[in-house]
PDB file of C-alpha atoms in Angstrom:
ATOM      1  CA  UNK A  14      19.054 -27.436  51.571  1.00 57.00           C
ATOM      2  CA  UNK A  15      16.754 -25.024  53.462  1.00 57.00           C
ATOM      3  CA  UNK A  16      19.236 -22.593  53.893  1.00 56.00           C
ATOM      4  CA  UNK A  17      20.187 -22.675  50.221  1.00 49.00           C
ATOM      5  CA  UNK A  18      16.313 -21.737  49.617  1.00 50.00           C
ATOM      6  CA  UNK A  19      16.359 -19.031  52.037  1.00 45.00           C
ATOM      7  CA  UNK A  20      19.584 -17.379  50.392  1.00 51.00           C
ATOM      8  CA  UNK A  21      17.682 -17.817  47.095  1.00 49.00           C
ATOM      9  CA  UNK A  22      14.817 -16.134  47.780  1.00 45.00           C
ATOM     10  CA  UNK A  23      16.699 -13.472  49.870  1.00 43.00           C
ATOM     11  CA  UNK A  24      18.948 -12.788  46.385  1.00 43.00           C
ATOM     12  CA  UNK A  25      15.493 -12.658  44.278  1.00 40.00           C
ATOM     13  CA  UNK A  26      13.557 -10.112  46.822  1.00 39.00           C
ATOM     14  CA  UNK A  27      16.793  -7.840  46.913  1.00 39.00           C
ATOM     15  CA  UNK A  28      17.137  -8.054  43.552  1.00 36.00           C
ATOM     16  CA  UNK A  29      13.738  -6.968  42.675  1.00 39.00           C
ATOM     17  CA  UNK A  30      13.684  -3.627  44.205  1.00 39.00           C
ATOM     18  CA  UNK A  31      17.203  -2.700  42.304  1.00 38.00           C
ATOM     19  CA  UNK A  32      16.695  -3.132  38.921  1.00 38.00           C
ATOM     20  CA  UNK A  33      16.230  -0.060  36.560  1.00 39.00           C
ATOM     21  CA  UNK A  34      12.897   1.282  35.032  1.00 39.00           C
ATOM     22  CA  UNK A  35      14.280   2.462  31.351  1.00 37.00           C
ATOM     23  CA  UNK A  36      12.793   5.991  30.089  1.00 37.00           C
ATOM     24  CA  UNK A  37      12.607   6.672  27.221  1.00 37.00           C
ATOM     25  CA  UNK A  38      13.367  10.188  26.286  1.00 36.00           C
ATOM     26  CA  UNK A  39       9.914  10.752  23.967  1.00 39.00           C
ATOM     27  CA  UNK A  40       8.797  10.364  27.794  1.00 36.00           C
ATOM     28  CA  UNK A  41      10.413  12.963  29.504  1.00 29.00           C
ATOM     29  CA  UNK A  42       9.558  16.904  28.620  1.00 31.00           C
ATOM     30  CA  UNK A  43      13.104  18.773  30.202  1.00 31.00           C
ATOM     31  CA  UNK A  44      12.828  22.571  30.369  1.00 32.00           C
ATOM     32  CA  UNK A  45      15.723  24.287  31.565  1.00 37.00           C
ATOM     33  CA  UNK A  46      13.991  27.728  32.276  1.00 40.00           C
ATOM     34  CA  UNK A  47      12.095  26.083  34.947  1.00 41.00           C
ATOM     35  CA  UNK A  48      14.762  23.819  36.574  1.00 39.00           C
ATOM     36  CA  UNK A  49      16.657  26.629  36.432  1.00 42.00           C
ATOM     37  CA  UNK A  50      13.968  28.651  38.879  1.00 44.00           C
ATOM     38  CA  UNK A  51      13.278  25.606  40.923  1.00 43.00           C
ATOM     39  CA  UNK A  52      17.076  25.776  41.603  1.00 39.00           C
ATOM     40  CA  UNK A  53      16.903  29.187  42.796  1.00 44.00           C
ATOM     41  CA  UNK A  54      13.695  29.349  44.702  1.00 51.00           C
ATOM     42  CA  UNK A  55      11.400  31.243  42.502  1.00 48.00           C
ATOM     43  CA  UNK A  56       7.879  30.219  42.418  1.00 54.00           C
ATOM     44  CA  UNK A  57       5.970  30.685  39.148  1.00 51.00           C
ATOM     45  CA  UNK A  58       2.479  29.996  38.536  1.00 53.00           C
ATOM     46  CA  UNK A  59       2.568  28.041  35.013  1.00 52.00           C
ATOM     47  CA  UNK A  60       1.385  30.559  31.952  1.00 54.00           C
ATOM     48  CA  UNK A  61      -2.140  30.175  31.010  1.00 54.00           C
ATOM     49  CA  UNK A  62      -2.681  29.489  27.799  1.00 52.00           C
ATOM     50  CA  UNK A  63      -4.077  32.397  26.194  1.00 54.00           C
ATOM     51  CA  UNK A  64      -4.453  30.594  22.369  1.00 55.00           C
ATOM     52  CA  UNK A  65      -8.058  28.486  22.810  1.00 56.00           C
ATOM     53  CA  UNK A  66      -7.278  27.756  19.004  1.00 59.00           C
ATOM     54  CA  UNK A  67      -6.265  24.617  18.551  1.00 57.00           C
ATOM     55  CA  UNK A  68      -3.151  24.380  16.329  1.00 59.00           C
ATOM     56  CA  UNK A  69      -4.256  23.293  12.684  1.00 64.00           C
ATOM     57  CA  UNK A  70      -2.354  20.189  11.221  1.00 61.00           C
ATOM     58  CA  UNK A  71      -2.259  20.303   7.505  1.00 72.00           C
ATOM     59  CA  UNK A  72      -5.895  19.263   6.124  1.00 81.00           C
ATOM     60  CA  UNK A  73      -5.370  16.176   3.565  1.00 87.00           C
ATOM     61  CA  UNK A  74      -6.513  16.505   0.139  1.00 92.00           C
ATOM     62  CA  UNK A  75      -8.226  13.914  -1.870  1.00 94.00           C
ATOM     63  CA  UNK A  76      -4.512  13.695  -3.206  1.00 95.00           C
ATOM     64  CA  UNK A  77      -2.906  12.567  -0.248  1.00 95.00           C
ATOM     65  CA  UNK A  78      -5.156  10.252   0.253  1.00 96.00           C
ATOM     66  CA  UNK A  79      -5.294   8.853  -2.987  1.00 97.00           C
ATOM     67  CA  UNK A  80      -1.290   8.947  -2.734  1.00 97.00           C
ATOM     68  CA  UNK A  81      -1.276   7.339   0.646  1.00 97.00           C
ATOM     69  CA  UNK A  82      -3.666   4.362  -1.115  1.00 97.00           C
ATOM     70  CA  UNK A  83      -0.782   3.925  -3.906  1.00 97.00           C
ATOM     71  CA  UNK A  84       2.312   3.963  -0.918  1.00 97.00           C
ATOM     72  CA  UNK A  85       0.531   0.958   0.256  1.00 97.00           C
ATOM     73  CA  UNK A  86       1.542  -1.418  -2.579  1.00 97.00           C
ATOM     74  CA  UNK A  87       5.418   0.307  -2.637  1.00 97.00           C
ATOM     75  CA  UNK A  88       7.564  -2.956  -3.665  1.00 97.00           C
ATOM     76  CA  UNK A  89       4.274  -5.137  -5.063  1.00 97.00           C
ATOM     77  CA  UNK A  90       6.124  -6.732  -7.589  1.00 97.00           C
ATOM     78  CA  UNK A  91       5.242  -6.120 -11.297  1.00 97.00           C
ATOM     79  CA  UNK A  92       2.405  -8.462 -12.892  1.00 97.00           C
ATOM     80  CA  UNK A  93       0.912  -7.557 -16.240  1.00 96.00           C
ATOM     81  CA  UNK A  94      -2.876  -6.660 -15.858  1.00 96.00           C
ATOM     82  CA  UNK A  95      -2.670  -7.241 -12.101  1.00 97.00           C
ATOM     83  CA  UNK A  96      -4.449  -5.256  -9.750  1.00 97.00           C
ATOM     84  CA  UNK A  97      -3.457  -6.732  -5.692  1.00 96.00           C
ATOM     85  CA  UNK A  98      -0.779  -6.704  -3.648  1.00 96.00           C
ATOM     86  CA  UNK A  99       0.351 -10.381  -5.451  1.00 97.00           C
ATOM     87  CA  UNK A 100       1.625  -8.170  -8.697  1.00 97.00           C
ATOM     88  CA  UNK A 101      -0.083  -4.895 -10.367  1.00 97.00           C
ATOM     89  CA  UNK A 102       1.039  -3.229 -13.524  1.00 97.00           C
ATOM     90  CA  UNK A 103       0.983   0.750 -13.964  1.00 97.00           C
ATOM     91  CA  UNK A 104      -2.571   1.596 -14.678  1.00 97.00           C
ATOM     92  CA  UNK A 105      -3.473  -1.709 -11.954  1.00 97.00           C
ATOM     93  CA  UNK A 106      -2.480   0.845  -9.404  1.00 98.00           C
ATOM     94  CA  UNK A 107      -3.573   3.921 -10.417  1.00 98.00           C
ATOM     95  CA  UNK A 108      -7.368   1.951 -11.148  1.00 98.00           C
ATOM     96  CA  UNK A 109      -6.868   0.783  -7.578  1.00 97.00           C
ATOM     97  CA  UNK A 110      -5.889   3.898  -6.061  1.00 97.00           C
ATOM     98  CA  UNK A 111      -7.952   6.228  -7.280  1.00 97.00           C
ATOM     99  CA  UNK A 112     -11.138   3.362  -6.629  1.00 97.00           C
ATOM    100  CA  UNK A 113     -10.613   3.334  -3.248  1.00 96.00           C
ATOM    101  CA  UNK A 114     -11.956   7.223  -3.243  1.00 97.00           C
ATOM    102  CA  UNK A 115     -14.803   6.682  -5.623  1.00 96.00           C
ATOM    103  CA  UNK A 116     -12.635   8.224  -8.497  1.00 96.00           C
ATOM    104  CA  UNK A 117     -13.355   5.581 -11.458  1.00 96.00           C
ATOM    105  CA  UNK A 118     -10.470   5.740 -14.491  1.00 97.00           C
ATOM    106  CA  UNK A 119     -10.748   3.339 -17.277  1.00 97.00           C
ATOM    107  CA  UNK A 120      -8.342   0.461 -16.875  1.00 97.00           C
ATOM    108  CA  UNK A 121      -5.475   1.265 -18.571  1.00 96.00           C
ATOM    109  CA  UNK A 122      -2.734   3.756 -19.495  1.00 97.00           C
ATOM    110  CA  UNK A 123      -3.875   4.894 -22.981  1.00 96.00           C
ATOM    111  CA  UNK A 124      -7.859   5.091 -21.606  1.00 96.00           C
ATOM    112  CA  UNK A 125      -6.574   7.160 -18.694  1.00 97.00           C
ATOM    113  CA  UNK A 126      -4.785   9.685 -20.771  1.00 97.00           C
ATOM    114  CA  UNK A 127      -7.840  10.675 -22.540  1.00 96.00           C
ATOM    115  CA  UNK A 128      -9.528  11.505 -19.083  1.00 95.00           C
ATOM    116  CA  UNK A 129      -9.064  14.702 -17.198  1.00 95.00           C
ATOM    117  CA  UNK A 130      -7.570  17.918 -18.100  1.00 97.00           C
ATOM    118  CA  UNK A 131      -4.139  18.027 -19.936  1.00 97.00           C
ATOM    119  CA  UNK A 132      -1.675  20.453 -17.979  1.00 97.00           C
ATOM    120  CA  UNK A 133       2.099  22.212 -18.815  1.00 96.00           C
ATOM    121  CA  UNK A 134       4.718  19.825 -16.503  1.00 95.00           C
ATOM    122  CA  UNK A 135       5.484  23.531 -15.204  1.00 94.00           C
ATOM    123  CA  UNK A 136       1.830  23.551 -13.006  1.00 95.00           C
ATOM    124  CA  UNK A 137       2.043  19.744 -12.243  1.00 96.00           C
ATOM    125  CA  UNK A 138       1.252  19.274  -8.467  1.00 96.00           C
ATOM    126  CA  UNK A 139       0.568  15.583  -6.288  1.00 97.00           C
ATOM    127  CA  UNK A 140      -1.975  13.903  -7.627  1.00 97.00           C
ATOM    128  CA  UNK A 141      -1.649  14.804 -10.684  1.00 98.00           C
ATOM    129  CA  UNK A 142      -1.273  11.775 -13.907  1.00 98.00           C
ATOM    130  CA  UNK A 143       2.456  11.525 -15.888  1.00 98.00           C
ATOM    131  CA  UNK A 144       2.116   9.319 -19.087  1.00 98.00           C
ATOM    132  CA  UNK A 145       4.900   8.054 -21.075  1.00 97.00           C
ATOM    133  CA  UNK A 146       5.660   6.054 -24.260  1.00 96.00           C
ATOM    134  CA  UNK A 147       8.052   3.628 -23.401  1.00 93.00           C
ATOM    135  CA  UNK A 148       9.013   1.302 -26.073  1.00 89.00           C
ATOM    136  CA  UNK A 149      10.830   3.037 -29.073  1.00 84.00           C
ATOM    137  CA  UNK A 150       8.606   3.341 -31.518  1.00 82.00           C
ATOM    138  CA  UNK A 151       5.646   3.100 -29.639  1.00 81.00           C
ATOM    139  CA  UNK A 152       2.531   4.695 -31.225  1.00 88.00           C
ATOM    140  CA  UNK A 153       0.476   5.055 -28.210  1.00 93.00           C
ATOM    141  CA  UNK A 154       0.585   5.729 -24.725  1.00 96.00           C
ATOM    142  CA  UNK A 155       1.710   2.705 -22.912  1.00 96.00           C
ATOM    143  CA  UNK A 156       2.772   3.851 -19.663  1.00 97.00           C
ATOM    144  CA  UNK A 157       1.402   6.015 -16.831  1.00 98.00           C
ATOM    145  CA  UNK A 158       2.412   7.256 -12.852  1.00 98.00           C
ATOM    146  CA  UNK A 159       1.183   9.440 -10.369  1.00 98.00           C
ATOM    147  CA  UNK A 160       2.985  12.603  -9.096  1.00 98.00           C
ATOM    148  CA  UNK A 161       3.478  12.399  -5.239  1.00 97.00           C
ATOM    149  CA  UNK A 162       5.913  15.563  -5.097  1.00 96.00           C
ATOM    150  CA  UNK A 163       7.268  18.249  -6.198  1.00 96.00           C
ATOM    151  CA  UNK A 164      10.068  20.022  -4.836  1.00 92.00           C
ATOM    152  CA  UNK A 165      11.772  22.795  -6.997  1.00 86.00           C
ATOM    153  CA  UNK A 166      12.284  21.364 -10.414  1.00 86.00           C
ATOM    154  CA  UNK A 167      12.143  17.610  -9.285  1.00 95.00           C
ATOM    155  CA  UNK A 168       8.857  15.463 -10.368  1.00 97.00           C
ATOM    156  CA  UNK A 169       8.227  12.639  -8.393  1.00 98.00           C
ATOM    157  CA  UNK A 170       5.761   9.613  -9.272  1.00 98.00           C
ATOM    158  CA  UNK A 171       4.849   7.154  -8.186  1.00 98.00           C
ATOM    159  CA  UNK A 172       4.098   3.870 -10.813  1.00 98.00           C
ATOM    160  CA  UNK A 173       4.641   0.406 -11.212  1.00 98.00           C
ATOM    161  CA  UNK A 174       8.706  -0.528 -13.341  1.00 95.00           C
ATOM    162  CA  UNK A 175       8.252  -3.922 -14.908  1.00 93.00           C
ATOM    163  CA  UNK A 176      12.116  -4.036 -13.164  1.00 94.00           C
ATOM    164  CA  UNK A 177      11.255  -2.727  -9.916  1.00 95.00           C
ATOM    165  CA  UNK A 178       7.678  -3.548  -9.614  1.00 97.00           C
ATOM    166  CA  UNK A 179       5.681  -0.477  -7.038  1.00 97.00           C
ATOM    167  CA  UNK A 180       8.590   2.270  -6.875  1.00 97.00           C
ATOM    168  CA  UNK A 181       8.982   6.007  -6.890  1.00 97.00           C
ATOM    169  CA  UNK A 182      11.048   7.484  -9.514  1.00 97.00           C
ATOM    170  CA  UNK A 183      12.150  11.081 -10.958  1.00 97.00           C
ATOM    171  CA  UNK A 184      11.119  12.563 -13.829  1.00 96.00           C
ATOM    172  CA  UNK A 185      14.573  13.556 -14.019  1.00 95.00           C
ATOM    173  CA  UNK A 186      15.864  10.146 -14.740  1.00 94.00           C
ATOM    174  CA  UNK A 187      16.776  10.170 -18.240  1.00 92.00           C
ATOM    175  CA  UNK A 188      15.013   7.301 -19.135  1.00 94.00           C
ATOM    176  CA  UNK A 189      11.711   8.600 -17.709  1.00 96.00           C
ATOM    177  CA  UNK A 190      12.195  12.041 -18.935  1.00 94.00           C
ATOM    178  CA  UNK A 191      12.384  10.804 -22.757  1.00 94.00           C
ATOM    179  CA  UNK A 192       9.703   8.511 -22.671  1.00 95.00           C
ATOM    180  CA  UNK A 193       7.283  11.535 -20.897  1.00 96.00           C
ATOM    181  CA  UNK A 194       4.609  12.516 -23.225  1.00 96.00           C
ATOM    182  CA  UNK A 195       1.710  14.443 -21.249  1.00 97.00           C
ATOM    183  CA  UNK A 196       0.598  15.049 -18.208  1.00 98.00           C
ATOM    184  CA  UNK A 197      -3.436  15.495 -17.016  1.00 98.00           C
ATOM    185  CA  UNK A 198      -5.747  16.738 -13.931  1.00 97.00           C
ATOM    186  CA  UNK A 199      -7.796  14.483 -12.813  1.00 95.00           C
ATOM    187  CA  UNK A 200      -8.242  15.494  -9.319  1.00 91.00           C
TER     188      UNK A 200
END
């Protein structure tokens, strides 16, 4: 029995020292100009760095961040007149968003596209309010999203589908582009 023990914990302390640290390769920085000069002998001092700027990231606009607000609920299923992450309806997440950073809109679509400043689609940029009649018929604005990009002639907004619930869809999208009406400023 005591020489089974001893054999165990002989195994366990010689296993310990082999086993392999994983590295990740975010960890590692590999520059083959300098491995390449370590290899032949030549001693560099590393360059100073002559730039005391610091690089500038991309400043966020109240649009982002009202954008990044409405991302949050992405997949929230649809819930007439609902304004949590339990079920919202379009103008539920746009009141939401935009109250988060102390922008107040009235409460729902057809209120909100009598606010701001109405715009050509051609100038549309993030942030910016997409309204839409959605029903045939329909006398009055019953449907609204936010823009979140724009890339060449693609719209992108971001709204609540009573199919889909919190999604981002194309203004190319047949449906989508027939029902568009307007779109306004607010930001």
């Amino acid at each position: 029995m005591r020489t089974l023990t001893v054999i165990i914990l002989l195994t366990l302390v010689a296993s310990c020292g082999t086993s392999k640290k994983s590295v990740s390769i975010k960890d590692r920085t590999v520059s083959v100009a300098a491995a390449d000069k370590e290899r032949r002998g030549i001693d560099t001092p590393p360059k100073e760095n002559t730039n005391r700027t610091k690089p500038r990231s991309p400043k966020k606009t109240k649009a982002d961040e009202v954008i990044n607000t409405a991302l949050t609920f992405s997949g929230v299923r649809y819930k007439f007149g609902g304004t949590t992450k339990k079920g919202m309806d379009c103008s539920g997440l746009l009141y939401v968003s935009f109250g988060e950073h102390d922008i107040q809109l009235p409460r729902t679509s057809a209120s909100m596209a009598q606010q701001g400043k109405k715009i050509r689609i051609k100038d549309v940029e993030k942030g910016d309010l997409l309204f839409f009649k959605t029903s045939k018929g329909a006398k009055r604005i019953n449907h609204v999203g936010m823009v979140v990009k724009v890339e060449k002639d693609e719209i992108k907004f971001i709204h609540a589908s009573t199919s889909r619930g919190v999604t981002i869809s194309s203004l190319r999208e047949g449906f989508w582009n027939q029902a568009f009406v307007k779109a306004t400023r607010i930001l």
